[in-house]
Short mmCIF file of C-alpha atoms in Angstrom, two decimals:
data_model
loop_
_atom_site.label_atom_id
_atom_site.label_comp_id
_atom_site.label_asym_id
_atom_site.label_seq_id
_atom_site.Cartn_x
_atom_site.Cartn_y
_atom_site.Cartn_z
CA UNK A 1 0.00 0.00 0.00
CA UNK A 2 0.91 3.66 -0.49
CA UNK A 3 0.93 6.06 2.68
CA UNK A 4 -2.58 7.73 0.55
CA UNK A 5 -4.15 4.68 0.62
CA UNK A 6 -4.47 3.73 4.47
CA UNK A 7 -6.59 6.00 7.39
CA UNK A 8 -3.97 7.65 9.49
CA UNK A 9 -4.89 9.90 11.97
CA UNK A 10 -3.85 11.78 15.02
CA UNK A 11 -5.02 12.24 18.33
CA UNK A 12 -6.58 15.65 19.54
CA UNK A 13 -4.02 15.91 22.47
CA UNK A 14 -1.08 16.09 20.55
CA UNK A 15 -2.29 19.25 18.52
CA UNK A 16 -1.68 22.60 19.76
CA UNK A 17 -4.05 23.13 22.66
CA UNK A 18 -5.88 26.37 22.34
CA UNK A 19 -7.16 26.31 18.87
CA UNK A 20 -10.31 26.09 17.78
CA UNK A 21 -11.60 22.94 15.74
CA UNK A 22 -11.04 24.11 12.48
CA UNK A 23 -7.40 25.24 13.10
CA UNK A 24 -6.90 21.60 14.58
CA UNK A 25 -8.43 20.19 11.38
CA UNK A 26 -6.16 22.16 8.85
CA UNK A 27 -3.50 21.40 11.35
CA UNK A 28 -3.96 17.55 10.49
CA UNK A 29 -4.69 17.83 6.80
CA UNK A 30 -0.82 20.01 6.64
CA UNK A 31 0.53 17.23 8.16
CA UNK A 32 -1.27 14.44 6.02
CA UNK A 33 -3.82 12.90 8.59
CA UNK A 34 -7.48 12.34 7.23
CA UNK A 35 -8.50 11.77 10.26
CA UNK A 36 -8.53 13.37 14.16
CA UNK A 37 -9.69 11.82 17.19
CA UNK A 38 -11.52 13.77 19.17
CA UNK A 39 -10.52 13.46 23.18
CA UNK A 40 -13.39 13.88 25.97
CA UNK A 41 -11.56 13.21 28.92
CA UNK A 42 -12.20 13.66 32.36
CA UNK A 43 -11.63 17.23 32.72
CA UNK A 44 -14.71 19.76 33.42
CA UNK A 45 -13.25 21.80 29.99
CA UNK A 46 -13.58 18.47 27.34
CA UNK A 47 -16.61 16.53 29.65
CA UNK A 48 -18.42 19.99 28.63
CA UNK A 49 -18.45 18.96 25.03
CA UNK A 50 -21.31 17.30 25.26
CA UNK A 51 -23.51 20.14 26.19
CA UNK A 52 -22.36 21.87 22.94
CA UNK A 53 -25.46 23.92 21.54
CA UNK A 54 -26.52 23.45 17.68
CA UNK A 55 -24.23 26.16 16.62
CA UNK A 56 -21.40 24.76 18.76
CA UNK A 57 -21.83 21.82 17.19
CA UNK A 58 -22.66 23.30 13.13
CA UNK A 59 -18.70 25.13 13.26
CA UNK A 60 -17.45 21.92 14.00
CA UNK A 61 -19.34 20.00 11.01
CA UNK A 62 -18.72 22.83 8.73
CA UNK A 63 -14.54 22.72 9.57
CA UNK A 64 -15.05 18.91 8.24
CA UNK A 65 -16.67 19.49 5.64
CA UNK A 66 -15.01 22.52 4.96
CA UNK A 67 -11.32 21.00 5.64
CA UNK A 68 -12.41 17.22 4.60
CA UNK A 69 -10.66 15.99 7.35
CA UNK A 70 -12.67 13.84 9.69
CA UNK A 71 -13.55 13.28 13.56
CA UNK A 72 -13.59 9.24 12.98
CA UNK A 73 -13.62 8.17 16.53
CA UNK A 74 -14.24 9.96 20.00
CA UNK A 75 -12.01 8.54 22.77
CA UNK A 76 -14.06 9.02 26.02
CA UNK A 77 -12.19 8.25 29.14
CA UNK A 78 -14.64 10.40 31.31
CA UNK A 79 -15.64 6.97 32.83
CA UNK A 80 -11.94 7.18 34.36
CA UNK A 81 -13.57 10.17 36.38
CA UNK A 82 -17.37 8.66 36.44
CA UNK A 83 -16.77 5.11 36.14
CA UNK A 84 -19.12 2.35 35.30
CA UNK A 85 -18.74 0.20 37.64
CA UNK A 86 -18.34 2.94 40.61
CA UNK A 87 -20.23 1.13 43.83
CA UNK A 88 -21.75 4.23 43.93
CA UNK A 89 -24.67 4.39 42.53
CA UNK A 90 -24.93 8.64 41.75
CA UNK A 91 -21.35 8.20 40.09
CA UNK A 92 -23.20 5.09 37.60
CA UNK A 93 -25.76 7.35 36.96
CA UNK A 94 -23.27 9.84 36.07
CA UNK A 95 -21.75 7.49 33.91
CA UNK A 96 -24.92 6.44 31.90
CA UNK A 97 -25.80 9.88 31.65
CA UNK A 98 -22.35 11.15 29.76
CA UNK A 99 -22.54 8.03 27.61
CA UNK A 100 -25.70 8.99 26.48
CA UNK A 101 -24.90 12.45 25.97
CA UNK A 102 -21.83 11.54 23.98
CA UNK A 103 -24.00 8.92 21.49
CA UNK A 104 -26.16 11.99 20.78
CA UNK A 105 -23.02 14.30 20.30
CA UNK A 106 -21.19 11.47 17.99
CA UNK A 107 -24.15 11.21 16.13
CA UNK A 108 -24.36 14.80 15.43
CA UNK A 109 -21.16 14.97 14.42
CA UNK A 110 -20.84 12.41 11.71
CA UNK A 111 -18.90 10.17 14.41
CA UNK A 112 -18.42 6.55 13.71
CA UNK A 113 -16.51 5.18 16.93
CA UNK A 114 -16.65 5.67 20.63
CA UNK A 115 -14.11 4.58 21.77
CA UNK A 116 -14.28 3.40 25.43
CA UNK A 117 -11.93 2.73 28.32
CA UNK A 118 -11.29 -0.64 29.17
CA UNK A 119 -11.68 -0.96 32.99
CA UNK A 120 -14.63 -1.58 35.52
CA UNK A 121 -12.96 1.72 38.04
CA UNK A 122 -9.85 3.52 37.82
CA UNK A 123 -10.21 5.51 40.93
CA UNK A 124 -11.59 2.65 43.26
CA UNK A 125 -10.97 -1.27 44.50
CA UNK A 126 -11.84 -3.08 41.82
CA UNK A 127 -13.72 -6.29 42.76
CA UNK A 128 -15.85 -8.57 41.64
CA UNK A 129 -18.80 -6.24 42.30
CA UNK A 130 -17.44 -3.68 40.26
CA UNK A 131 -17.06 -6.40 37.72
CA UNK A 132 -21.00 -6.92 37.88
CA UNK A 133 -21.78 -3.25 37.76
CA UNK A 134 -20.01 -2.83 35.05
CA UNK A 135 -21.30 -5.74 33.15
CA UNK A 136 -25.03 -4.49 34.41
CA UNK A 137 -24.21 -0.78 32.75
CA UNK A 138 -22.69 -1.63 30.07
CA UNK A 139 -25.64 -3.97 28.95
CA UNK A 140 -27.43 -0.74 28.65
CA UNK A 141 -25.20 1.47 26.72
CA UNK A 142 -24.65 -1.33 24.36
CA UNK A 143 -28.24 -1.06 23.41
CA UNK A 144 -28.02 2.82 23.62
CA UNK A 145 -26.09 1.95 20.63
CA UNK A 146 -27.31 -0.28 18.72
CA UNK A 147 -30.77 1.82 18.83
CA UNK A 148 -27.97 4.81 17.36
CA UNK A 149 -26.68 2.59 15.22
CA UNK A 150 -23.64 3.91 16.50
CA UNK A 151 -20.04 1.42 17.17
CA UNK A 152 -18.73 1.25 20.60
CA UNK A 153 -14.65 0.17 21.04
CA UNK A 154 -12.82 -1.05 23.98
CA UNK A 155 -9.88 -0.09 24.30
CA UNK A 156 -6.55 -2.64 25.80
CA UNK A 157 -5.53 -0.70 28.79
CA UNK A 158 -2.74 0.31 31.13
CA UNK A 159 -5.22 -1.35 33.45
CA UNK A 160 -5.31 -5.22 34.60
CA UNK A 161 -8.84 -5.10 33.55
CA UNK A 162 -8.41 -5.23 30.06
CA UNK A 163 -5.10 -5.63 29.11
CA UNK A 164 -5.37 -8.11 26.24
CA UNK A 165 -7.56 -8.74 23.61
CA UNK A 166 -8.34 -11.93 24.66
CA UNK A 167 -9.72 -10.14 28.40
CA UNK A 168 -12.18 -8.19 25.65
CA UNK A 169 -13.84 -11.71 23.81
CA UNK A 170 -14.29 -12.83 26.87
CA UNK A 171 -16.36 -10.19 28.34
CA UNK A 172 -17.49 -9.20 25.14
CA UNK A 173 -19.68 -12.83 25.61
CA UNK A 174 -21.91 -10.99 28.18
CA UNK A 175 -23.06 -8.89 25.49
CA UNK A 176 -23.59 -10.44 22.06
CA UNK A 177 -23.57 -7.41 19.79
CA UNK A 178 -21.80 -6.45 16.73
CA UNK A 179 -21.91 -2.72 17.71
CA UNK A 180 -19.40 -3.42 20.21
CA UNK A 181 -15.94 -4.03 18.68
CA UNK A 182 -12.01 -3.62 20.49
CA UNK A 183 -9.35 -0.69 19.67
CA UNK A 184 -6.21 -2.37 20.34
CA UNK A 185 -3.47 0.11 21.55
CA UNK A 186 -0.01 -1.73 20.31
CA UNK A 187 1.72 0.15 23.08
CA UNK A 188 -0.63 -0.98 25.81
CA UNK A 189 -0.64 -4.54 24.47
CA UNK A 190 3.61 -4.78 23.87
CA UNK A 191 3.75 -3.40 27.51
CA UNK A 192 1.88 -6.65 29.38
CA UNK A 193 3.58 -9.01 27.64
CA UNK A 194 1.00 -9.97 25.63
CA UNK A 195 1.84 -12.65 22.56
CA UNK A 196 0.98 -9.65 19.64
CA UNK A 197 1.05 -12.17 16.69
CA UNK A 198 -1.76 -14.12 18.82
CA UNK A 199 -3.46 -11.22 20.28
CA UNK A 200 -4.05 -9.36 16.76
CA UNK A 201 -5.06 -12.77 14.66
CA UNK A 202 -7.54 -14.21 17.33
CA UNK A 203 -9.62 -10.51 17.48
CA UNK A 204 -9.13 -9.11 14.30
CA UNK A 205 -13.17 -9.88 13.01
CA UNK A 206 -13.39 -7.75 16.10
CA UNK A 207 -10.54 -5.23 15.99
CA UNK A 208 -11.96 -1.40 14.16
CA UNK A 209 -8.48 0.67 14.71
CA UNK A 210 -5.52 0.61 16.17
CA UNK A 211 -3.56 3.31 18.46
CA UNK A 212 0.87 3.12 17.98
CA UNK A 213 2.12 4.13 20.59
CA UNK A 214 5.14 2.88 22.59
CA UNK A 215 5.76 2.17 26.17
CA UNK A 216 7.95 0.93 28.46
CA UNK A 217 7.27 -3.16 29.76
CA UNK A 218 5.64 -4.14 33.36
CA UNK A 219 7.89 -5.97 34.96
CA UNK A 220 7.45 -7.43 38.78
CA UNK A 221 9.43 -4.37 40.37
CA UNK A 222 7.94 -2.19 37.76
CA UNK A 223 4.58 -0.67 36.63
CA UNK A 224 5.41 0.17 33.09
CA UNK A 225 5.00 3.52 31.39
CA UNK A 226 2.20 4.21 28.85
CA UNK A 227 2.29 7.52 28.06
CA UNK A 228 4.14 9.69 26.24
CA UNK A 229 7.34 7.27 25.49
CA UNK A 230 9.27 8.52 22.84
CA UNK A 231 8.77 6.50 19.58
CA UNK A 232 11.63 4.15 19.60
CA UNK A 233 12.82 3.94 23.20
CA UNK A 234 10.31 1.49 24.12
CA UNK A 235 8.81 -2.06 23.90
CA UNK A 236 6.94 -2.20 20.67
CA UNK A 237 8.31 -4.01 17.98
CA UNK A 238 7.26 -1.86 15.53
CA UNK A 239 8.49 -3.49 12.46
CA UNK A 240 7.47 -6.73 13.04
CA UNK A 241 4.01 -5.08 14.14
CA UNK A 242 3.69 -3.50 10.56
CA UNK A 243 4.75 -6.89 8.88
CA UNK A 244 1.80 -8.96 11.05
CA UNK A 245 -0.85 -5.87 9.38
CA UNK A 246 0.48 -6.59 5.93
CA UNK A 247 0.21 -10.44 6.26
CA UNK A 248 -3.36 -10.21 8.14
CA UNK A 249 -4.47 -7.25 5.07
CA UNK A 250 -5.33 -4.89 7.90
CA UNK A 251 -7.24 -1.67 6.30
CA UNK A 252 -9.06 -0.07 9.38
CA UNK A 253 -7.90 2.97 10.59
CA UNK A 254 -4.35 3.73 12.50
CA UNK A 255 -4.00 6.40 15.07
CA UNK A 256 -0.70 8.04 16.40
CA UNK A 257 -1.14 8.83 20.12
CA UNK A 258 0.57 11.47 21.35
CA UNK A 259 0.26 13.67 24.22
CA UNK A 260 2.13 17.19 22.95
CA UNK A 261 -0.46 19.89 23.14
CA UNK A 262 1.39 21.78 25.75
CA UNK A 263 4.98 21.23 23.93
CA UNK A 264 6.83 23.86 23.04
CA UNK A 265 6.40 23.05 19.24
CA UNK A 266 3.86 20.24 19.24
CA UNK A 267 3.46 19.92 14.97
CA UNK A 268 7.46 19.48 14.75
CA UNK A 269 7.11 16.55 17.24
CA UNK A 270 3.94 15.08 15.15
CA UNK A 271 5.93 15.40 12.17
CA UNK A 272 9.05 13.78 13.78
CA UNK A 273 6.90 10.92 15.02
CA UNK A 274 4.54 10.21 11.75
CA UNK A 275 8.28 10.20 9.76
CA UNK A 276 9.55 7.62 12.28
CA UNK A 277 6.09 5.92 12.40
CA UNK A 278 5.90 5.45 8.16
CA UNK A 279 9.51 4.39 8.16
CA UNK A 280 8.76 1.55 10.20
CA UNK A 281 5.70 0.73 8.25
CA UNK A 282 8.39 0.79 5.01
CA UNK A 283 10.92 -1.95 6.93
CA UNK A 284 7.64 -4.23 7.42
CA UNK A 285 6.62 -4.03 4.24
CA UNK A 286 3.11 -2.36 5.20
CA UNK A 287 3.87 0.49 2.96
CA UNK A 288 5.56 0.36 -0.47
#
């Protein structure tokens, strides 16, 4: 394939900041993305997203249409904040409440992908009650969805929860619905261990994009770092990564994860990393 003919696209938080959409959308086409994902995190500023107005929400369409650059997935870690399977019941309700509140805003937007966190809690114990209450809640956003037509992802965590893909077809059993798919973050997955050859071939009828990242391994006397690793300096074998897509004809979209908004240059550092990022796609033979 030819660098024009896959979906590569960059994650909100390593554009500058302090821009408004359509800067952020010219931003990625300059740089050669056709894609951003949008990040509403657990911060008061991005969880306020979903109470855009209609004309909050028409300048954001119009940038698309206008730039032809696409939001093609919303990564919603507000359940890190407001988490599913809190014990607590007002905090569940919380959680149901965003969710719904981002279907309608995806929707909207011409979204096709929420992309959700993989864990039960962040914050609290988890047990096998926050298991259940997860399970329990996430029955009923999965139907949310399907009713909005709309395709949830899991993501593979820096959490025990869901730190393979094999954790997600398990619990994906409880329930049975093709609008709920995995997001595989190679970084995540390099950084537990995980057999990636395995991992990617046994999910990939389930598997709708991909984060690269890298990270640095858990070990027993230490918890591994996934975040903002350097490309390069860290687990992922990249190459041999981008030589299992090529054999397995993997066409689904590929997002760069990067967390540079606040850098002192953030769109040298994207450019560094998507050069370093297609050169290793060259050495595997993903890219001709």
């Amino acid at each position: 394939m030819r660098l024009e003919d896959i979906s590569l696209g960059i994650y909100e938080k390593a554009l500058p900041k302090n821009i408004s959409w359509r800067e952020r959308l010219e931003y990625a086409k300059k740089l050669g993305f056709n894609f951003v994902e949008m990040s509403i995190d657990e911060t008061d500023e991005r969880l306020s997203r979903v109470e855009w107005n209609k004309e909050e929400r028409k300048e954001v369409i119009n940038a698309i249409l206008d730039t032809g650059v696409r939001i093609n997935s919303i990564c919603f870690s507000g359940h890190r904040r407001y988490p599913l399977g809190s014990e607590n019941p007002e905090t569940r309700n919380k959680a149901l409440e965003l969710m719904k509140k981002v279907i309608d805003l995806a929707l909207d937007l011409g979204v096709r992908n929420i992309q959700l966190a993989g864990y039960d809690v962040y914050y609290e114990e988890s047990n096998e009650k926050t298991r259940e209450l997860y399970i329990e809640a996430m029955k009923k956003v999965v139907k949310w969805a399907e009713k909005a037509n709309m395709l949830l992802s899991i993501e593979i965590m820096d959490h025990p929860f869901m730190n393979s893909i094999t954790k997600f077809l398990e619990i994906s059993k409880e329930f049975s619905s093709p609008f709920l798919a995995v997001y595989p973050d190679i970084g995540n997955l390099s950084a537990w261990g995980n057999d990636i050859e395995n991992e990617i071939k046994k999910g990939l009828d389930k598997i709708v994009a991909i984060h690269l990242k890298d990270t640095l391994r858990v070990t027993e006397t230490f918890a591994g770092k996934f975040k903002e690793v350097e490309f390069g300096a860290g687990c992922v074998d990249f190459v041999n990564f981008f030589k299992l897509l090529k054999e397995v004809n993997y066409t689904a979209p590929l997002m760069i994860e990067m967390w540079t908004e606040k850098a002192e240059n953030p769109l040298k550092e994207i450019e560094k990393a998507k050069e370093w990022i297609v050169e290793n796609m060259k050495k595997g033979g993903y890219l001709c």
